[in-house]
Short mmCIF file of C-alpha atoms and ligand atoms in Angstrom, two decimals:
data_model
loop_
_atom_site.label_atom_id
_atom_site.label_comp_id
_atom_site.label_asym_id
_atom_site.label_seq_id
_atom_site.Cartn_x
_atom_site.Cartn_y
_atom_site.Cartn_z
CA MET U 1 15.59 -30.00 7.62
CA THR U 2 15.34 -26.40 6.46
CA GLY U 3 11.80 -25.06 6.52
CA LYS U 4 10.32 -22.59 4.05
CA VAL U 5 9.49 -18.90 3.83
CA TYR U 6 6.38 -17.57 2.14
CA ILE U 7 6.52 -13.87 1.37
CA VAL U 8 2.86 -13.07 1.28
CA GLY U 9 0.81 -10.12 0.27
CA ALA U 10 -2.06 -9.41 2.65
CA GLY U 11 -3.91 -7.06 0.36
CA PRO U 12 -4.94 -3.55 1.37
CA GLY U 13 -6.70 -4.21 4.63
CA ASP U 14 -10.03 -5.94 3.99
CA PRO U 15 -9.58 -9.58 5.04
CA ASP U 16 -11.91 -10.63 2.20
CA LEU U 17 -9.22 -9.37 -0.15
CA LEU U 18 -6.67 -11.96 1.13
CA THR U 19 -6.03 -14.45 -1.67
CA VAL U 20 -7.09 -18.15 -1.19
CA LYS U 21 -3.36 -18.96 -1.28
CA ALA U 22 -2.48 -16.40 1.33
CA LEU U 23 -5.11 -17.83 3.67
CA LYS U 24 -3.90 -21.39 2.97
CA VAL U 25 -0.29 -20.63 3.84
CA LEU U 26 -1.30 -18.56 6.90
CA ARG U 27 -3.18 -21.56 8.20
CA GLU U 28 -0.10 -23.74 7.68
CA ALA U 29 2.44 -21.36 9.08
CA ASP U 30 4.40 -22.06 12.32
CA VAL U 31 5.45 -18.39 12.62
CA ILE U 32 4.00 -15.25 11.04
CA LEU U 33 6.11 -12.06 10.84
CA TYR U 34 3.68 -9.22 9.98
CA ASP U 35 3.84 -5.52 9.28
CA GLU U 36 1.65 -2.86 10.75
CA LEU U 37 0.26 -2.04 7.32
CA ILE U 38 -1.79 -5.24 7.19
CA GLY U 39 -4.43 -3.41 9.26
CA ASP U 40 -6.46 -4.26 12.36
CA GLU U 41 -8.92 -6.64 10.82
CA ILE U 42 -6.30 -8.96 9.40
CA ARG U 43 -4.30 -8.74 12.60
CA GLU U 44 -7.46 -9.95 14.39
CA LEU U 45 -7.73 -12.82 11.92
CA LEU U 46 -4.18 -13.91 12.64
CA ARG U 47 -5.01 -14.37 16.31
CA SER U 48 -7.35 -17.13 15.35
CA LEU U 49 -4.57 -19.17 13.71
CA LYS U 50 -2.18 -21.65 15.29
CA ALA U 51 0.95 -19.76 14.27
CA GLU U 52 3.20 -17.80 16.64
CA LEU U 53 2.82 -14.08 15.80
CA VAL U 54 5.67 -11.64 15.59
CA ASP U 55 4.91 -7.99 15.04
CA VAL U 56 7.88 -6.57 13.08
CA GLY U 57 6.15 -3.32 12.15
CA LYS U 58 6.37 0.17 13.30
CA ARG U 59 4.79 1.28 16.55
CA ALA U 60 5.05 4.67 18.13
CA GLY U 61 7.29 4.41 21.16
CA LYS U 62 8.17 0.75 20.52
CA HIS U 63 11.25 -0.62 18.85
CA LYS U 64 10.79 -1.21 15.20
CA MET U 65 12.60 -4.16 13.85
CA LYS U 66 15.15 -3.16 11.23
CA GLN U 67 15.10 -4.72 7.77
CA ASN U 68 18.34 -6.70 8.46
CA GLU U 69 16.91 -8.01 11.76
CA ILE U 70 13.75 -9.22 9.93
CA ASN U 71 15.92 -10.85 7.24
CA GLU U 72 18.05 -12.62 9.84
CA LEU U 73 15.03 -13.76 11.82
CA MET U 74 13.41 -15.30 8.70
CA VAL U 75 16.58 -17.27 7.96
CA LYS U 76 16.97 -18.36 11.62
CA LEU U 77 13.36 -19.63 11.76
CA ALA U 78 13.60 -21.44 8.44
CA ARG U 79 16.77 -23.12 9.57
CA GLU U 80 14.92 -24.42 12.61
CA GLY U 81 12.64 -26.19 10.16
CA LYS U 82 9.75 -23.79 10.53
CA ILE U 83 7.13 -22.73 7.97
CA VAL U 84 7.47 -18.96 8.09
CA VAL U 85 5.07 -16.47 6.63
CA ARG U 86 6.36 -12.98 6.03
CA LEU U 87 3.11 -11.07 5.75
CA LYS U 88 3.19 -7.67 4.09
CA GLY U 89 0.56 -5.08 3.23
CA GLY U 90 -0.74 -5.04 -0.31
CA ASP U 91 1.54 -6.89 -2.72
CA PRO U 92 5.08 -7.76 -1.40
CA PHE U 93 6.83 -6.58 -4.58
CA VAL U 94 5.06 -3.22 -4.93
CA PHE U 95 7.14 -0.77 -2.81
CA GLY U 96 7.25 -3.47 -0.14
CA ARG U 97 10.80 -4.49 0.08
CA GLY U 98 9.71 -8.05 -0.72
CA GLY U 99 12.44 -8.05 -3.38
CA GLU U 100 15.07 -7.39 -0.81
CA GLU U 101 13.82 -10.12 1.43
CA ALA U 102 13.71 -12.59 -1.44
CA GLU U 103 17.33 -11.67 -2.36
CA TYR U 104 18.42 -12.27 1.21
CA LEU U 105 16.73 -15.70 1.31
CA ALA U 106 18.20 -16.75 -1.99
CA LYS U 107 21.64 -15.64 -0.87
CA HIS U 108 21.29 -17.79 2.26
CA GLY U 109 19.92 -20.82 0.44
CA ILE U 110 16.45 -20.73 2.06
CA PRO U 111 13.61 -22.11 -0.09
CA PHE U 112 10.84 -19.50 -0.51
CA GLU U 113 7.68 -18.71 -2.36
CA ILE U 114 6.12 -15.42 -3.28
CA VAL U 115 2.35 -15.12 -2.77
CA PRO U 116 1.26 -11.96 -4.57
CA GLY U 117 -1.35 -9.76 -2.93
CA ILE U 118 -3.83 -7.22 -4.13
CA THR U 119 -1.94 -3.98 -4.12
CA SER U 120 -3.36 -0.88 -2.43
CA ALA U 121 -2.27 1.06 -5.47
CA ILE U 122 -5.24 -0.38 -7.39
CA ALA U 123 -7.66 -1.61 -4.68
CA VAL U 124 -7.70 1.47 -2.56
CA PRO U 125 -8.82 3.71 -5.42
CA ALA U 126 -11.28 1.04 -6.46
CA TYR U 127 -12.96 0.90 -3.06
CA ALA U 128 -13.24 4.65 -3.20
CA GLY U 129 -15.03 4.57 -6.57
CA ILE U 130 -12.03 5.48 -8.67
CA PRO U 131 -11.10 3.18 -11.59
CA ILE U 132 -7.39 3.87 -12.19
CA THR U 133 -7.92 3.52 -15.98
CA HIS U 134 -10.99 4.37 -18.08
CA ARG U 135 -11.08 4.65 -21.87
CA GLU U 136 -12.21 8.20 -21.76
CA PHE U 137 -9.16 9.32 -19.67
CA ASP U 138 -5.35 8.82 -19.65
CA PRO U 139 -4.05 5.70 -21.47
CA ALA U 140 -1.42 4.84 -18.81
CA VAL U 141 -0.98 4.49 -15.07
CA VAL U 142 2.25 5.24 -13.18
CA PHE U 143 2.85 4.11 -9.58
CA ILE U 144 5.41 6.23 -7.84
CA THR U 145 6.81 6.28 -4.35
CA GLY U 146 6.68 9.51 -2.45
CA ARG U 147 9.90 8.59 -0.75
CA GLU U 148 12.54 7.95 -3.26
CA TRP U 149 15.62 6.35 -1.86
CA LYS U 150 17.79 7.79 -4.61
CA GLU U 151 16.31 10.72 -6.51
CA ARG U 152 15.88 9.45 -10.04
CA LEU U 153 12.30 10.17 -10.98
CA ASN U 154 12.04 12.07 -14.29
CA TRP U 155 9.31 14.62 -13.22
CA LYS U 156 9.15 16.28 -16.63
CA ALA U 157 8.39 13.00 -18.38
CA LEU U 158 5.87 12.12 -15.67
CA ALA U 159 4.13 15.50 -15.90
CA GLU U 160 3.85 15.17 -19.72
CA LEU U 161 2.82 11.57 -19.86
CA ASN U 162 -0.94 11.67 -19.83
CA ALA U 163 -1.06 9.05 -17.19
CA THR U 164 -3.02 8.54 -13.99
CA ILE U 165 -0.42 8.99 -11.25
CA VAL U 166 -0.82 6.82 -8.14
CA VAL U 167 1.43 7.87 -5.27
CA LEU U 168 2.21 5.50 -2.42
CA MET U 169 3.94 6.81 0.73
CA GLY U 170 3.20 10.34 -0.55
CA VAL U 171 1.62 12.15 2.41
CA SER U 172 4.81 13.48 4.01
CA ASN U 173 6.21 14.71 0.71
CA LEU U 174 2.96 15.88 -0.83
CA GLU U 175 4.10 19.47 -1.21
CA LYS U 176 7.22 18.47 -3.05
CA ILE U 177 5.40 16.13 -5.35
CA VAL U 178 2.79 18.72 -6.28
CA LYS U 179 5.41 21.36 -6.84
CA LYS U 180 7.45 19.18 -9.18
CA LEU U 181 4.36 18.27 -11.25
CA LEU U 182 3.22 21.86 -11.54
CA GLU U 183 6.72 23.13 -12.35
CA ASN U 184 6.85 20.62 -15.17
CA GLY U 185 3.56 21.66 -16.71
CA LYS U 186 0.93 19.39 -15.28
CA ASN U 187 -2.45 20.99 -15.44
CA PRO U 188 -3.18 22.73 -12.09
CA LYS U 189 -6.87 21.67 -12.38
CA THR U 190 -6.01 17.97 -12.49
CA PRO U 191 -8.23 16.30 -9.83
CA VAL U 192 -6.57 14.64 -6.87
CA ALA U 193 -8.03 12.08 -4.44
CA ILE U 194 -6.35 11.24 -1.21
CA ILE U 195 -7.67 8.05 0.25
CA GLU U 196 -6.64 7.34 3.87
CA ARG U 197 -6.91 3.86 5.41
CA GLY U 198 -8.52 2.51 2.24
CA CYS U 199 -10.48 -0.70 2.08
CA THR U 200 -11.19 -0.47 5.85
CA LEU U 201 -14.22 0.92 7.66
CA ARG U 202 -12.09 3.95 8.61
CA GLN U 203 -11.54 4.93 5.02
CA ARG U 204 -11.65 8.66 4.31
CA VAL U 205 -11.53 10.26 0.86
CA VAL U 206 -10.43 13.86 0.34
CA ILE U 207 -10.99 15.35 -3.09
CA SER U 208 -9.13 18.37 -4.41
CA ASN U 209 -7.00 19.40 -7.37
CA LEU U 210 -3.32 19.88 -7.93
CA GLU U 211 -3.54 23.57 -7.33
CA ASN U 212 -5.18 23.38 -3.89
CA VAL U 213 -4.32 19.84 -2.63
CA VAL U 214 -1.58 20.99 -0.32
CA ASP U 215 -3.93 23.41 1.50
CA VAL U 216 -6.80 20.90 1.54
CA ALA U 217 -4.63 18.16 2.91
CA ARG U 218 -3.30 20.42 5.66
CA ARG U 219 -6.75 21.65 6.56
CA GLU U 220 -8.16 18.08 6.65
CA GLY U 221 -5.14 16.75 8.64
CA VAL U 222 -4.47 14.01 6.12
CA LYS U 223 -2.34 11.19 7.51
CA ALA U 224 -0.51 8.09 6.24
CA PRO U 225 -1.31 5.44 5.15
CA ALA U 226 -2.93 7.06 2.10
CA VAL U 227 -3.02 6.48 -1.58
CA ILE U 228 -3.01 9.61 -3.68
CA VAL U 229 -4.49 9.52 -7.16
CA ILE U 230 -3.75 12.30 -9.55
CA GLY U 231 -5.72 12.29 -12.78
CA ASP U 232 -8.99 12.86 -14.49
CA VAL U 233 -10.26 9.44 -13.49
CA VAL U 234 -10.80 10.91 -10.00
CA ARG U 235 -13.95 12.60 -11.48
CA LEU U 236 -15.59 9.19 -11.89
CA ARG U 237 -16.03 8.91 -8.13
CA GLU U 238 -18.80 11.40 -8.24
CA LYS U 239 -20.73 9.19 -10.58
CA LEU U 240 -19.99 5.90 -8.81
CA ALA U 241 -19.85 6.58 -5.16
CA LYS U 242 -23.52 6.84 -4.48
CA PHE U 243 -24.22 3.26 -5.54
CA LEU U 244 -20.89 1.71 -4.65
CA GLN U 245 -21.21 -0.67 -1.65
CA ASN U 246 -17.79 -2.08 -1.08
CA LEU U 247 -17.74 -0.91 2.48
CA GLY U 248 -21.48 -0.95 2.90
CA ASN U 249 -22.85 2.55 2.80
CA PHE U 250 -19.34 4.01 3.17
CA ASP U 251 -20.40 7.58 2.50
CA HIS U 252 -21.40 7.58 6.14
CA ALA U 253 -18.30 5.62 7.26
CA GLU U 254 -15.94 8.15 5.79
CA GLY U 255 -17.79 11.22 7.06
CA ASN U 256 -17.93 13.21 3.81
N1 SAH I 1 3.23 -3.24 -0.80
C1 SAH I 1 2.15 -2.26 -0.50
C2 SAH I 1 2.69 -0.87 -0.42
C3 SAH I 1 3.74 -0.61 0.60
S1 SAH I 1 4.23 1.03 0.74
C4 SAH I 1 1.04 -2.40 -1.49
O1 SAH I 1 1.15 -3.09 -2.52
O2 SAH I 1 -0.05 -1.90 -1.20
C5 SAH I 1 3.14 1.68 1.92
C6 SAH I 1 2.13 2.61 1.28
O3 SAH I 1 1.05 1.91 0.72
C7 SAH I 1 1.48 3.57 2.28
O4 SAH I 1 2.24 4.66 2.54
C8 SAH I 1 0.21 3.93 1.43
O5 SAH I 1 0.62 4.87 0.44
C9 SAH I 1 -0.13 2.63 0.79
N2 SAH I 1 -1.14 1.87 1.48
C10 SAH I 1 -1.10 0.57 1.81
N3 SAH I 1 -2.27 0.15 2.37
C11 SAH I 1 -3.08 1.19 2.36
C12 SAH I 1 -4.43 1.40 2.78
N4 SAH I 1 -5.14 0.40 3.38
N5 SAH I 1 -4.97 2.60 2.63
C13 SAH I 1 -4.26 3.65 2.12
N6 SAH I 1 -2.90 3.50 1.66
C14 SAH I 1 -2.41 2.30 1.80
#
């Protein structure tokens, strides 16, 4: 009998942000295929489960499994009758290729379920004291990828939108993103927060503005994974951070 695949969001890194359903299916799983992005603490938690663990994520110097290899492995395991969990960082359908995996399973007649996760696009700013919306500020939020597959983003519309802009996968193309926004008229004084390894004890928050963010990021040696928030809501962090205790007294943890 064919097994089943669960495409599961692991949330942004803090194991307490796994959903009840995610934990339930992880406990039931025979095999878990996980990404690097799930973070160290969740990786640790997986080791306490009965499932066989397969690391399909990137690792420097090690072979990274290609998307089609992951797809084929899911189908193979399900056809062996296994309960398979495909565990992905954040939410599987937010820039996570979960859609492509679901398409592949449907095409091959494999039963599957989607278990949404808490996306880093919302939770990482939250843990850093930045509500991505606030009545006093922009009336919209736009999530963008810093690594477009096909270049289709309307930068002019984005720059003019009065929206909080949340960039995922933005570190390597930061310079280009900032240039496009400034060229299209976004206020150079718009505050920017770069949050590295959010929702983990290694979180670091780097605050700047559109005009100087490229220099600041270079000076600080900012690295992926990071969520970049561009918008006036970033100012709220100053008010909130002192009493915000999501990561304990994280002002110390992040070293700034
Ligand atoms: N599906 C994921 C996003 C995958 S794209 C989600 O919903 O969160 C990968 C990008 O997510 C990274 O480049 C980074 O921008 C962001 N990201 C995911 N987890 C993160 C974390 N703990 N801290 C900072 N950025 C994170």
